[in-house]
Short mmCIF file of C-alpha atoms and ligand atoms in Angstrom, two decimals:
data_model
loop_
_atom_site.label_atom_id
_atom_site.label_comp_id
_atom_site.label_asym_id
_atom_site.label_seq_id
_atom_site.Cartn_x
_atom_site.Cartn_y
_atom_site.Cartn_z
CA MET H 1 -86.19 34.80 114.38
CA SER H 2 -84.73 36.87 117.33
CA LEU H 3 -84.69 35.08 121.12
CA VAL H 4 -88.46 35.38 122.44
CA VAL H 5 -89.01 35.51 126.12
CA GLY H 6 -92.31 35.13 127.30
CA LEU H 7 -93.47 37.85 130.03
CA THR H 8 -95.81 35.87 132.13
CA GLY H 9 -97.39 37.39 136.11
CA GLY H 10 -100.86 37.44 137.22
CA ILE H 11 -103.03 40.42 137.69
CA GLY H 12 -101.40 43.52 138.86
CA SER H 13 -97.67 41.78 139.86
CA GLY H 14 -95.49 44.59 137.65
CA LYS H 15 -96.10 43.12 133.81
CA THR H 16 -95.89 46.41 132.13
CA THR H 17 -93.98 48.11 134.63
CA VAL H 18 -90.68 45.06 134.10
CA ALA H 19 -91.43 45.97 130.54
CA ASP H 20 -91.30 48.89 130.16
CA LEU H 21 -88.13 48.43 131.68
CA PHE H 22 -86.67 46.18 129.16
CA ALA H 23 -88.04 48.27 127.05
CA GLU H 24 -85.70 51.10 128.63
CA LEU H 25 -83.08 48.84 127.95
CA GLY H 26 -83.80 47.90 124.21
CA ALA H 27 -86.11 44.68 123.56
CA ALA H 28 -88.52 45.47 121.43
CA ILE H 29 -91.87 44.55 123.05
CA VAL H 30 -95.24 42.56 122.05
CA ASP H 31 -97.41 43.19 124.76
CA THR H 32 -100.99 40.43 124.17
CA ASP H 33 -103.32 42.95 125.56
CA VAL H 34 -101.76 46.41 123.28
CA ILE H 35 -103.05 43.71 120.11
CA ALA H 36 -105.97 43.08 122.00
CA HIS H 37 -107.08 46.64 122.24
CA GLU H 38 -106.12 47.27 118.52
CA LEU H 39 -108.35 44.41 116.95
CA THR H 40 -111.68 45.75 118.74
CA SER H 41 -111.05 49.44 118.18
CA ALA H 42 -112.74 51.12 116.08
CA GLN H 43 -111.36 49.89 112.19
CA GLY H 44 -110.18 47.36 114.14
CA ALA H 45 -109.58 44.00 112.17
CA ALA H 46 -111.40 41.78 114.85
CA MET H 47 -114.55 44.37 114.39
CA PRO H 48 -116.46 42.98 111.13
CA ALA H 49 -116.16 39.16 112.54
CA ILE H 50 -117.15 40.67 116.13
CA VAL H 51 -120.11 42.65 114.91
CA ARG H 52 -121.69 39.65 113.10
CA ALA H 53 -121.53 37.68 115.92
CA PHE H 54 -123.26 40.03 118.71
CA GLY H 55 -124.50 42.43 116.11
CA THR H 56 -124.32 46.68 116.79
CA ALA H 57 -125.55 46.24 120.59
CA VAL H 58 -121.58 46.06 121.66
CA LEU H 59 -120.23 49.10 119.75
CA GLN H 60 -119.32 52.09 121.23
CA LYS H 61 -120.73 55.45 119.30
CA ASP H 62 -116.78 55.55 117.53
CA GLY H 63 -117.86 51.93 116.04
CA GLY H 64 -115.12 50.03 118.85
CA LEU H 65 -115.93 47.41 120.90
CA ASP H 66 -117.81 48.41 124.17
CA ARG H 67 -116.47 46.94 126.15
CA ALA H 68 -118.78 47.04 129.00
CA ALA H 69 -121.27 45.84 127.49
CA MET H 70 -119.38 42.73 125.78
CA ARG H 71 -118.35 42.40 129.50
CA ARG H 72 -121.59 41.92 130.76
CA LEU H 73 -122.60 39.67 128.63
CA CYS H 74 -120.12 37.55 128.82
CA PHE H 75 -120.29 36.89 132.40
CA SER H 76 -124.15 36.19 132.07
CA ASP H 77 -122.96 33.97 129.24
CA PRO H 78 -120.69 31.64 129.14
CA ALA H 79 -120.72 31.03 125.12
CA MET H 80 -121.00 34.06 124.66
CA ARG H 81 -117.29 34.24 126.09
CA LYS H 82 -116.13 31.22 123.80
CA ARG H 83 -117.60 33.00 120.79
CA LEU H 84 -115.91 35.69 121.42
CA GLU H 85 -112.38 34.36 122.36
CA ALA H 86 -113.22 32.12 119.70
CA ILE H 87 -112.85 35.03 117.43
CA LEU H 88 -110.56 37.45 119.43
CA HIS H 89 -107.48 34.46 119.86
CA PRO H 90 -106.91 33.84 117.03
CA LEU H 91 -106.00 36.64 115.64
CA ILE H 92 -103.76 38.04 118.44
CA ARG H 93 -101.93 35.09 117.78
CA GLY H 94 -101.14 35.68 114.53
CA GLU H 95 -100.22 39.20 115.23
CA SER H 96 -98.24 38.71 118.40
CA VAL H 97 -96.35 35.92 116.23
CA ALA H 98 -95.78 38.76 113.07
CA ARG H 99 -94.73 41.06 115.30
CA CYS H 100 -92.16 39.20 116.67
CA ARG H 101 -90.88 37.81 113.75
CA ARG H 102 -90.93 41.14 112.26
CA ALA H 103 -88.66 42.46 115.69
CA GLY H 104 -85.48 40.91 114.48
CA HIS H 105 -83.31 44.23 114.57
CA ALA H 106 -83.69 43.79 118.86
CA PRO H 107 -81.43 41.25 120.18
CA TYR H 108 -83.94 39.65 121.70
CA VAL H 109 -88.54 40.20 122.13
CA LEU H 110 -90.27 40.41 124.98
CA LEU H 111 -93.96 38.87 124.19
CA VAL H 112 -95.90 39.72 127.18
CA VAL H 113 -98.79 37.02 127.87
CA PRO H 114 -100.85 37.60 131.07
CA LEU H 115 -102.07 33.72 130.15
CA LEU H 116 -99.01 32.11 129.27
CA ILE H 117 -98.80 30.01 131.70
CA GLU H 118 -102.90 29.43 131.63
CA SER H 119 -103.78 29.09 127.84
CA GLY H 120 -100.29 27.00 126.59
CA ALA H 121 -100.91 28.93 123.56
CA TYR H 122 -97.81 30.37 123.50
CA ARG H 123 -95.49 28.04 124.34
CA GLU H 124 -95.16 27.02 121.37
CA TYR H 125 -93.30 30.43 119.92
CA VAL H 126 -91.35 31.32 123.45
CA ASP H 127 -88.08 30.12 123.69
CA ARG H 128 -88.25 30.61 127.73
CA ILE H 129 -90.93 32.27 130.83
CA LEU H 130 -90.06 34.95 132.49
CA VAL H 131 -92.54 35.00 135.73
CA VAL H 132 -93.17 38.81 137.09
CA ASP H 133 -94.01 37.86 140.68
CA CYS H 134 -95.09 38.92 144.46
CA ASP H 135 -97.30 38.73 147.18
CA GLU H 136 -101.04 37.66 146.32
CA THR H 137 -101.53 40.99 148.72
CA GLN H 138 -99.29 43.47 146.57
CA GLN H 139 -101.53 41.99 143.78
CA ILE H 140 -104.67 43.11 145.40
CA ALA H 141 -103.88 46.60 146.81
CA ARG H 142 -101.93 47.10 142.86
CA VAL H 143 -105.18 46.47 141.19
CA MET H 144 -107.36 48.22 143.53
CA ALA H 145 -105.29 50.78 143.93
CA ARG H 146 -104.99 50.87 140.02
CA SER H 147 -108.64 50.07 138.96
CA GLY H 148 -110.99 50.23 141.91
CA LEU H 149 -111.85 47.37 141.84
CA SER H 150 -113.16 46.14 145.00
CA GLU H 151 -110.53 43.77 146.86
CA ASP H 152 -113.97 41.02 145.85
CA GLU H 153 -113.25 41.41 142.82
CA VAL H 154 -109.66 41.66 142.41
CA ARG H 155 -109.77 38.35 143.80
CA GLY H 156 -112.48 36.76 141.70
CA ILE H 157 -110.10 38.22 138.75
CA MET H 158 -107.37 36.09 140.28
CA ALA H 159 -109.71 32.67 141.10
CA THR H 160 -109.83 32.46 137.05
CA GLN H 161 -105.46 32.55 137.16
CA ALA H 162 -102.83 30.27 137.88
CA GLY H 163 -102.08 30.49 141.57
CA ARG H 164 -98.08 31.38 142.71
CA ALA H 165 -96.77 27.80 143.30
CA GLU H 166 -97.93 26.41 139.54
CA ARG H 167 -96.75 30.15 137.43
CA LEU H 168 -93.66 29.16 139.68
CA ALA H 169 -92.75 26.17 138.65
CA ALA H 170 -93.37 26.82 135.27
CA ALA H 171 -90.89 29.70 135.35
CA ASP H 172 -87.19 29.29 133.58
CA ASP H 173 -86.76 33.09 135.35
CA VAL H 174 -87.98 34.48 138.09
CA LEU H 175 -88.27 38.38 138.76
CA ALA H 176 -89.63 39.41 142.63
CA ASN H 177 -91.90 42.80 142.56
CA THR H 178 -92.11 42.48 146.22
CA GLY H 179 -90.23 45.38 147.03
CA ALA H 180 -90.84 49.41 145.94
CA ARG H 181 -90.75 49.72 142.00
CA ASP H 182 -86.84 51.53 142.02
CA GLU H 183 -85.73 47.61 143.24
CA LEU H 184 -87.03 46.16 139.50
CA GLN H 185 -84.18 47.84 137.98
CA THR H 186 -81.16 45.99 139.42
CA GLY H 187 -83.19 42.57 138.61
CA VAL H 188 -84.52 43.85 135.07
CA LEU H 189 -80.41 44.60 134.20
CA ALA H 190 -79.13 41.11 135.23
CA LEU H 191 -81.97 39.27 133.22
CA HIS H 192 -81.26 41.48 130.24
CA ARG H 193 -77.49 40.63 130.52
CA ARG H 194 -78.58 37.75 130.21
CA TYR H 195 -80.92 37.13 127.40
CA LEU H 196 -78.24 39.27 125.61
CA GLU H 197 -75.60 36.34 125.87
CA LEU H 198 -78.32 33.88 124.96
CA SER H 199 -79.39 36.01 121.90
CA ARG H 200 -75.59 35.86 121.04
CA ARG H 201 -74.89 32.47 121.49
CA ALA H 202 -78.16 31.54 119.65
CA ASP H 203 -76.72 33.53 117.14
CA VAL H 204 -73.46 32.03 117.05
CA GLN H 205 -74.80 28.09 116.43
CA GLY H 206 -77.56 29.45 114.46
CA HIS H 207 -74.61 30.89 111.78
CA ALA H 208 -72.12 27.62 112.60
P1 ADP N 1 -99.44 43.97 135.02
O1 ADP N 1 -99.17 44.23 133.85
O2 ADP N 1 -98.80 42.76 135.35
O3 ADP N 1 -101.08 43.89 135.55
P2 ADP N 1 -98.42 46.53 136.43
O4 ADP N 1 -97.00 46.40 136.02
O5 ADP N 1 -99.35 47.33 135.69
O6 ADP N 1 -98.84 44.95 136.54
O7 ADP N 1 -98.93 47.44 137.75
C1 ADP N 1 -99.79 47.20 138.45
C2 ADP N 1 -100.04 48.38 139.42
O8 ADP N 1 -98.92 48.30 140.48
C3 ADP N 1 -99.78 49.90 138.46
O9 ADP N 1 -100.66 50.56 138.82
C4 ADP N 1 -98.28 50.28 138.82
O10 ADP N 1 -98.43 50.90 138.83
C5 ADP N 1 -97.85 49.40 140.12
N1 ADP N 1 -96.39 49.16 140.40
C6 ADP N 1 -95.89 48.13 139.93
N2 ADP N 1 -95.08 47.29 140.15
C7 ADP N 1 -94.81 47.52 141.68
C8 ADP N 1 -94.02 48.36 143.16
N3 ADP N 1 -92.72 47.38 142.90
N4 ADP N 1 -94.14 49.26 143.75
C9 ADP N 1 -95.53 49.46 144.09
N5 ADP N 1 -96.43 49.35 142.42
C10 ADP N 1 -95.85 49.22 142.26
#
């Protein structure tokens, strides 16, 4: 299997932006959020189990998951959230690992896991952890601009995630996204070169 780098960071830190830059350089990207959306779209592999657990009230007209309805349900009842996670998490993990395995053509894989530090579930699959880091005020401003959520709502989400210090303590590599978007390129290129070198070394060792 290729070298797998776990990419994580708080909401709005810039994970997607950074992953896009790595993809342009030739990295394979496996994004757990993308997989979660696929699994819960119409015909998604998680939908039969979700309908069995929650009924058809959480369906959109097309048969995909009505995310707003599900969010309301989980918000009012933590047991519902647990039930949903028990269905989704193993499926997301299985699909993520399968996609990492299939990415053998790429020199390395970036596995994007927003809650990598919090869940611990992916640590055994990643060779190292890259944290995208920015100030909390920047996180809040970026998420508010992107989503229309209020500051309190963004802070509420951030409160469920690891803090900046905890995340940085778990990082093998840190990419600062504290400046303008085009300042990211230099840091991404330096890390790309490092990952190419690490994957070459792993290849040599693997074939020794
Ligand atoms: P995440 O995937 O970690 O939630 P995104 O990559 O989606 O974060 O970035 C959050 C928002 O902030 C997006 O709208 C993105 O375009 C914007 N953004 C990312 N990096 C910067 C930056 N350096 N300067 C300004 N806006 C940024």
